[in-house]
mmCIF file of C-alpha atoms in Angstrom:
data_model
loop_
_atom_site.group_PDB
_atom_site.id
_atom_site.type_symbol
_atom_site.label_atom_id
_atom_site.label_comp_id
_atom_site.label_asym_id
_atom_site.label_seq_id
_atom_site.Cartn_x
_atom_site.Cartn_y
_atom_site.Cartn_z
ATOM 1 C CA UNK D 132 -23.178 19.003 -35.124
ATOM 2 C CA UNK D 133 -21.290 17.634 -37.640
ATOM 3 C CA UNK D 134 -17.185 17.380 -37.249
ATOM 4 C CA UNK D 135 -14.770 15.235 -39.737
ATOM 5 C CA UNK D 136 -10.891 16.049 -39.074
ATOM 6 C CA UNK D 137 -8.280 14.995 -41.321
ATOM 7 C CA UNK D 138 -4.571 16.375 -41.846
ATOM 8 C CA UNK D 139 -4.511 18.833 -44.007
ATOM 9 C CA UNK D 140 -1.109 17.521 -46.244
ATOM 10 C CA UNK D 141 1.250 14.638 -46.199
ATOM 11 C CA UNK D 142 4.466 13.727 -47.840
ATOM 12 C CA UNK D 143 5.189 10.200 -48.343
ATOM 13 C CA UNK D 144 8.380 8.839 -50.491
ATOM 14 C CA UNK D 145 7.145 6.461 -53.703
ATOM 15 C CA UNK D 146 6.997 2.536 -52.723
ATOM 16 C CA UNK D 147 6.425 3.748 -49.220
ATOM 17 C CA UNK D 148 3.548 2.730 -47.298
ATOM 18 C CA UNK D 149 1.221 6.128 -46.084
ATOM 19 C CA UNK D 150 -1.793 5.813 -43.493
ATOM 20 C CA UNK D 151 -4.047 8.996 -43.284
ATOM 21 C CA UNK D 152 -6.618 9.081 -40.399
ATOM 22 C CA UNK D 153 -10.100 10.550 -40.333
ATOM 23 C CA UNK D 154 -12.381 11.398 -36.847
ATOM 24 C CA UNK D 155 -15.839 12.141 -37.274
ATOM 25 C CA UNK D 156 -18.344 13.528 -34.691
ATOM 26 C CA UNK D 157 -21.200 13.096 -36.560
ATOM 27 C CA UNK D 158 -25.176 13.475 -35.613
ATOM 28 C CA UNK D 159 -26.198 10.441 -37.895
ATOM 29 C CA UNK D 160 -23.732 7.471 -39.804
ATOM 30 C CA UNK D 161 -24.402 5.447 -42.288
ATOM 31 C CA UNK D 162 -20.889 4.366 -43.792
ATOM 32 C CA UNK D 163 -17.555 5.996 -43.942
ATOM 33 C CA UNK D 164 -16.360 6.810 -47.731
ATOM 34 C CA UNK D 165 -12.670 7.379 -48.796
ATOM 35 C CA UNK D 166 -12.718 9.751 -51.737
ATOM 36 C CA UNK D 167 -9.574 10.558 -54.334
ATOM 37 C CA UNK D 168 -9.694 13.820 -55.929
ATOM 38 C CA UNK D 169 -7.268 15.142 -58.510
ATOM 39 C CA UNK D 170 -7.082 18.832 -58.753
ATOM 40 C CA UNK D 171 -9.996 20.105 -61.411
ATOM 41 C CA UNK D 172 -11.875 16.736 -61.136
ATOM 42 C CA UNK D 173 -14.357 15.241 -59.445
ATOM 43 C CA UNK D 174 -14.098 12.622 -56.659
ATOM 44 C CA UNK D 175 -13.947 8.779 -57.190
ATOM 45 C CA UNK D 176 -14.861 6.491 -55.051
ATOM 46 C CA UNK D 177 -12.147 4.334 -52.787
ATOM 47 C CA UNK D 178 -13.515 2.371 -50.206
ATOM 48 C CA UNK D 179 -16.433 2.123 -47.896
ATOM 49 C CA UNK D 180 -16.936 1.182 -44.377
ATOM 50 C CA UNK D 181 -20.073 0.540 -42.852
ATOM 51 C CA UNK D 182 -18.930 -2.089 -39.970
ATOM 52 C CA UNK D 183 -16.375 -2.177 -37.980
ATOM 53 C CA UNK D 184 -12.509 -3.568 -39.369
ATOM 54 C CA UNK D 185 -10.626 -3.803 -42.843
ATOM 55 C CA UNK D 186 -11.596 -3.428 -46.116
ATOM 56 C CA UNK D 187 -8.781 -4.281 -48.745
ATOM 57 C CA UNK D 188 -8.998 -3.702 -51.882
ATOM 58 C CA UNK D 189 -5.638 -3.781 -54.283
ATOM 59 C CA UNK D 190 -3.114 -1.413 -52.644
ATOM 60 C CA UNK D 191 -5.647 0.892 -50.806
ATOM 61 C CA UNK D 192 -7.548 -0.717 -47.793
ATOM 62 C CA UNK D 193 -9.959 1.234 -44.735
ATOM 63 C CA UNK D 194 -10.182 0.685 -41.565
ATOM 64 C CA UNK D 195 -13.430 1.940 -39.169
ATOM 65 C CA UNK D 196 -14.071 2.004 -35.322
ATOM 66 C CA UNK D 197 -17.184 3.039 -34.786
ATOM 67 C CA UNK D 198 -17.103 3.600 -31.247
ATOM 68 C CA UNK D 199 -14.195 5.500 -31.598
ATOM 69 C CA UNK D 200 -15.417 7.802 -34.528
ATOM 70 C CA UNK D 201 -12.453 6.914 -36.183
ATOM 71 C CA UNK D 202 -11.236 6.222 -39.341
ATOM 72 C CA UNK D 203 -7.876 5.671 -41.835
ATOM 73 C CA UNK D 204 -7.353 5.040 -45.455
ATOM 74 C CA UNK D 205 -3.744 3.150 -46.114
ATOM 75 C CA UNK D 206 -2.034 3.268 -49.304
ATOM 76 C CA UNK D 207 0.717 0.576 -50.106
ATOM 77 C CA UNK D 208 3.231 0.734 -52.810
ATOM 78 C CA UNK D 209 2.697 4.715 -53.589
ATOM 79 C CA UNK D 210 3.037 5.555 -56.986
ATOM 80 C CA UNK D 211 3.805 9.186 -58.186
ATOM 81 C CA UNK D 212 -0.261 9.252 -59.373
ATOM 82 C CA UNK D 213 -1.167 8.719 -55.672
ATOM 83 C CA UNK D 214 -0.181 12.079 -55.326
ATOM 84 C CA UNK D 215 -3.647 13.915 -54.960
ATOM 85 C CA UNK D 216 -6.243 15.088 -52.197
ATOM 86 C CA UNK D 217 -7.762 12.272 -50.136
ATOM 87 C CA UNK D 218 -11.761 12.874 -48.763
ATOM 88 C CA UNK D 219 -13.438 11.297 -45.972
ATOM 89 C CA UNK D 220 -16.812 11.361 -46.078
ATOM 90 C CA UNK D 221 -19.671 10.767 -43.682
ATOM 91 C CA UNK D 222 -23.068 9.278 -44.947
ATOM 92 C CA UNK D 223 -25.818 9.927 -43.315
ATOM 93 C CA UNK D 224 -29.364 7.909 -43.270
ATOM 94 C CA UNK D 225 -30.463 10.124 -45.911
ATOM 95 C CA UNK D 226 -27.662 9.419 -48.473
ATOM 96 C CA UNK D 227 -26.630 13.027 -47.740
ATOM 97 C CA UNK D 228 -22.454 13.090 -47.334
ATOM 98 C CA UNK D 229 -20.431 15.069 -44.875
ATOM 99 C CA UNK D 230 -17.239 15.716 -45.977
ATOM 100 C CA UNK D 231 -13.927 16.150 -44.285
ATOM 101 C CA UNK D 232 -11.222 18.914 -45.900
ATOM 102 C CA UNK D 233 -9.152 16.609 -47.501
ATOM 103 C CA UNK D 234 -5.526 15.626 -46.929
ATOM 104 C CA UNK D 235 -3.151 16.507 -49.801
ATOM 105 C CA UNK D 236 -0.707 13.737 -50.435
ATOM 106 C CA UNK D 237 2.418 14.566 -51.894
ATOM 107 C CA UNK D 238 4.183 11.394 -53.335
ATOM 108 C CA UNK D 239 7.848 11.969 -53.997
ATOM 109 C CA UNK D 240 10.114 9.772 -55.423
ATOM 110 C CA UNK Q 137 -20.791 1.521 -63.805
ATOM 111 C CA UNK Q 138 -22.941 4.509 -63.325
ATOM 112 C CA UNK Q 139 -22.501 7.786 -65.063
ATOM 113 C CA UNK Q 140 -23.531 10.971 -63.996
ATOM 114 C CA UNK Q 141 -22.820 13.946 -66.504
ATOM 115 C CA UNK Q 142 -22.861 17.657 -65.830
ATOM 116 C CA UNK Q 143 -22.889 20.414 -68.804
ATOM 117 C CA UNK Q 144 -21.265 22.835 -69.353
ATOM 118 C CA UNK Q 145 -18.378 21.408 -67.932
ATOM 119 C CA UNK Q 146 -16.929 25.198 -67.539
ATOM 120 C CA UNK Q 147 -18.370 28.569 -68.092
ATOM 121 C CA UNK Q 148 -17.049 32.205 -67.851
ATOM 122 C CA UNK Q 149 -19.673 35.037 -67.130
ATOM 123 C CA UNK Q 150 -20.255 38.660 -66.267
ATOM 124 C CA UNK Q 151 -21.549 39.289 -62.982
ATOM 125 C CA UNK Q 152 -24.888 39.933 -63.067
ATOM 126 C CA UNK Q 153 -25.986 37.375 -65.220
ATOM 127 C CA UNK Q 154 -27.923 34.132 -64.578
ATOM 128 C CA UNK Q 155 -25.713 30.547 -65.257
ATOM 129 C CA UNK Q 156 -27.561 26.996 -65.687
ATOM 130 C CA UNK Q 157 -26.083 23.786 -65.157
ATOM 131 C CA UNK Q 158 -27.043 20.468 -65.738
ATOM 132 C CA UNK Q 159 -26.780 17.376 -64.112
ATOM 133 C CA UNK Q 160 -27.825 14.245 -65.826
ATOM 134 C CA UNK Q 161 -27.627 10.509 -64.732
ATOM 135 C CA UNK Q 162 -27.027 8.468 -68.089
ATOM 136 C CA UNK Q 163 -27.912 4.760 -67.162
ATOM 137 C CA UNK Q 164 -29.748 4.660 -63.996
ATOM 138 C CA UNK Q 165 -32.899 7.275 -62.264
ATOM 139 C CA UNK Q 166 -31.460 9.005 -59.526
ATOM 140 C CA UNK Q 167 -33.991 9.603 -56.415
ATOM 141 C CA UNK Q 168 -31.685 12.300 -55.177
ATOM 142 C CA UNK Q 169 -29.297 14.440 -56.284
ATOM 143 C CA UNK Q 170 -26.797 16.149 -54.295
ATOM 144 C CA UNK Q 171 -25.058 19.899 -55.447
ATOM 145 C CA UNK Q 172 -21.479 20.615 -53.887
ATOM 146 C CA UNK Q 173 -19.585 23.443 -54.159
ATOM 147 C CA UNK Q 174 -15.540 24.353 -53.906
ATOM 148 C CA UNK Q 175 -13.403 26.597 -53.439
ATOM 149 C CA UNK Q 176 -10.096 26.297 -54.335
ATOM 150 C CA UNK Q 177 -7.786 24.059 -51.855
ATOM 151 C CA UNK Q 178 -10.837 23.448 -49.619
ATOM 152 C CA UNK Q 179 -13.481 20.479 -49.591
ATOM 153 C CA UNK Q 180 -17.034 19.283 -51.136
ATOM 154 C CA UNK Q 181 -19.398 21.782 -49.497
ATOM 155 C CA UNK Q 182 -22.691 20.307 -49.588
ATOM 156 C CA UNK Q 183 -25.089 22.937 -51.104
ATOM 157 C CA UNK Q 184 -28.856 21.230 -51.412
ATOM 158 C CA UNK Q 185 -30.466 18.144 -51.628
ATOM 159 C CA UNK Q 186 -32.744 17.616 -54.337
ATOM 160 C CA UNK Q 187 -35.677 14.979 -54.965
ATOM 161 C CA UNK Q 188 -37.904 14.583 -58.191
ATOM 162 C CA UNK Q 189 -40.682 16.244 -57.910
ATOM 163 C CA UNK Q 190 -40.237 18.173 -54.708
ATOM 164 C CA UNK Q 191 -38.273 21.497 -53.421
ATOM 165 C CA UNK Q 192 -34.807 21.188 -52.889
ATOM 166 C CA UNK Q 193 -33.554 21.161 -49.229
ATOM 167 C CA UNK Q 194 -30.670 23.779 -48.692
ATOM 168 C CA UNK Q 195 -28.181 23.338 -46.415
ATOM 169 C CA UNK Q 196 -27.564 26.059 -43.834
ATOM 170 C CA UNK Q 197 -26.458 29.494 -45.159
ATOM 171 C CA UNK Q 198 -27.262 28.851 -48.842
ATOM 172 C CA UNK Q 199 -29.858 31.134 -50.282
ATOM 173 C CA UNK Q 200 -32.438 29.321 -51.689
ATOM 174 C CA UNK Q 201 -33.357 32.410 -54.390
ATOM 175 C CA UNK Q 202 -29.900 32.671 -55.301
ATOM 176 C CA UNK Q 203 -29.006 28.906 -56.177
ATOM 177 C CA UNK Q 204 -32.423 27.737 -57.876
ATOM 178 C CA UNK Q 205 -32.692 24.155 -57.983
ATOM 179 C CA UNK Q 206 -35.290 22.393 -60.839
ATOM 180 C CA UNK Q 207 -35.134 18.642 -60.304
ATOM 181 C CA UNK Q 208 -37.357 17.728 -63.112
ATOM 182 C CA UNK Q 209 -37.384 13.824 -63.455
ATOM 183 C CA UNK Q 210 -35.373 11.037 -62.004
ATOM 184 C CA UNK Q 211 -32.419 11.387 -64.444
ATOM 185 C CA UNK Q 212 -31.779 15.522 -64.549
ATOM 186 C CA UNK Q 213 -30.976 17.955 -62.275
ATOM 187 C CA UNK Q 214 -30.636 21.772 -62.545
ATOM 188 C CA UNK Q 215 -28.836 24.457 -60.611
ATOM 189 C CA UNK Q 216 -29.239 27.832 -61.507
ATOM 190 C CA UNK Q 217 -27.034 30.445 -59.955
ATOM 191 C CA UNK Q 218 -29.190 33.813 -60.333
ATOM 192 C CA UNK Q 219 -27.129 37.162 -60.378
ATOM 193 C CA UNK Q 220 -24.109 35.487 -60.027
ATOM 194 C CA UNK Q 221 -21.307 37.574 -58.565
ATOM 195 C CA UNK Q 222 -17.161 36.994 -58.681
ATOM 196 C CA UNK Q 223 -17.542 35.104 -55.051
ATOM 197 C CA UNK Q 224 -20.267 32.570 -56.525
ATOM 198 C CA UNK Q 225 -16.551 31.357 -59.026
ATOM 199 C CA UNK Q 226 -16.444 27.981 -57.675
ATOM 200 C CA UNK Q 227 -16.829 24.483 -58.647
ATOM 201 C CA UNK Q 228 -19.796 22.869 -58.828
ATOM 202 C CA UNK Q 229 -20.065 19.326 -58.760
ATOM 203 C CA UNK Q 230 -23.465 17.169 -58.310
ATOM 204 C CA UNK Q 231 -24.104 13.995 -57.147
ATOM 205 C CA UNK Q 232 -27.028 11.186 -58.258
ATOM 206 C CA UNK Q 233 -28.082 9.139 -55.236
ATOM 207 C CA UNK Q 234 -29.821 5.580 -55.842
ATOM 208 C CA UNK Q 235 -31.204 5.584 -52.722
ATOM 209 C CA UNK Q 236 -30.237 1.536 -51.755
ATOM 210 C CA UNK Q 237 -28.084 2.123 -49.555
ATOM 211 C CA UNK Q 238 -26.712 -1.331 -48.062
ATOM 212 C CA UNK Q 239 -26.876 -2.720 -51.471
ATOM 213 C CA UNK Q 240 -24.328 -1.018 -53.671
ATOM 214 C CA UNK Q 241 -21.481 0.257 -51.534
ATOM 215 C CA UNK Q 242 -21.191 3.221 -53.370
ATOM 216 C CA UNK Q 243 -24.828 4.721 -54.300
ATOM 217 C CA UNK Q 244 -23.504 8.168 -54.793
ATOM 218 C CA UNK Q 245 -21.988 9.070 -58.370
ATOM 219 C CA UNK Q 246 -20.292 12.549 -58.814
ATOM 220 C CA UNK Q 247 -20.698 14.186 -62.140
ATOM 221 C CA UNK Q 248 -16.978 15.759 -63.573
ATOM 222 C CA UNK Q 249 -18.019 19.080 -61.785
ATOM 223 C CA UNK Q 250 -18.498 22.231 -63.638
ATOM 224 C CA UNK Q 251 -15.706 25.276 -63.237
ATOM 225 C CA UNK Q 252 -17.989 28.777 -63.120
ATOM 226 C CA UNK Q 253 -15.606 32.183 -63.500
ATOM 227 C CA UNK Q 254 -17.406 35.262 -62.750
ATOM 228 C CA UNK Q 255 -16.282 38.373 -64.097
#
């Protein structure tokens, strides 16, 4: 079956440094996916994973284990606009994506 | 990059009645296209999987005769929710799929989504 678990909120001060974590069970992978999604809008894209280790890109950056089914996106330097719901995704061979239910981030300042 | 377009981008209509919506990939053909739906505070719940020229594959416990999905040519999509009632209100949003996956790290573009109120 399929299984992606992510907190459902965090609160993280502005400047700050926030790392939300993502486990998947999943019965195929091809790639991890770190969605942002403002309330009313569609998704954009983040970051993508496919092998093990770091991605970096600007102030966001994902990390994947594959043997441990586990995933985090980390945000550096939060900004007030950070402050939206965060999606990890699943791909599978097919293209089809699995999603998780989001974490809300709340960025104070 | 690529754009994916979805019209209307909100509708309001009595239950009862049948709603269309469009999904269109501007610059690029889309192999597969992918129809979500939300609910308010909750995820992307994946809905169907469509492919040009064939039936759409539904995902567990969506009725195929309710949610009618045309997938015409390799750059439009439709989803047609038949007798729509107040719990069909949602958020749609579809998806066009390029199919390379390992080549472009993100093959999947979302369209803006489309808000549906049923009366």
């Amino acid at each position: 079956g399929q299984n992606i678990d992510q907190p459902t909120e965090m609160t993280a001060t502005e400047g700050a440094i926030v790392q939300i974590n993502c486990t998947y069970q999943t019965s195929g992978f091809n790639g991890l996916f770190w969605y942002q999604q403002h309330a009313g809008e569609a998704p954009t894209f983040l970051s993508y994973n496919v092998l093990d280790g770091l991605e970096e890109k600007g102030r966001f950056s994902s990390f994947l284990s594959r043997s441990k089914g586990y995933s985090y996106l980390l945000l550096k330097e939060l900004q007030m606009k950070d402050s939206a719901s965060y999606l990890c995704a699943v791909r599978e061979p097919l293209g089809k994506l699995i999603f998780g239910q989001g974490t809300e981030l709340s960025v104070k300042p | 990059g690529a754009v994916v377009s979805q019209h209307p981008s909100w509708v309001i209509c009595k239950s009862g009645t049948s709603v269309k919506i469009e999904c269109r990939s501007l610059d690029f053909q889309a192999t597969t296209m992918f129809w979500y739906r939300q609910f308010p505070k909750q995820s992307l719940m994946l809905m169907a999987t469509s492919n040009e020229g064939s039936k759409a594959t539904y995902e567990q416990g969506v009725e195929k005769d309710k949610f009618l999905i045309n997938h015409a040519s390799l750059t439009l999509s439709t989803l047609t929710v038949t007798s729509a009632h107040p719990e069909d209100s949602s958020f749609y949003i579809c998806s066009a799929y390029t199919g390379t996956s390992g080549v472009l790290t993100d093959t999947q573009y979302f369209g803006p989504g489309t808000r549906l109120t049923v009366l």
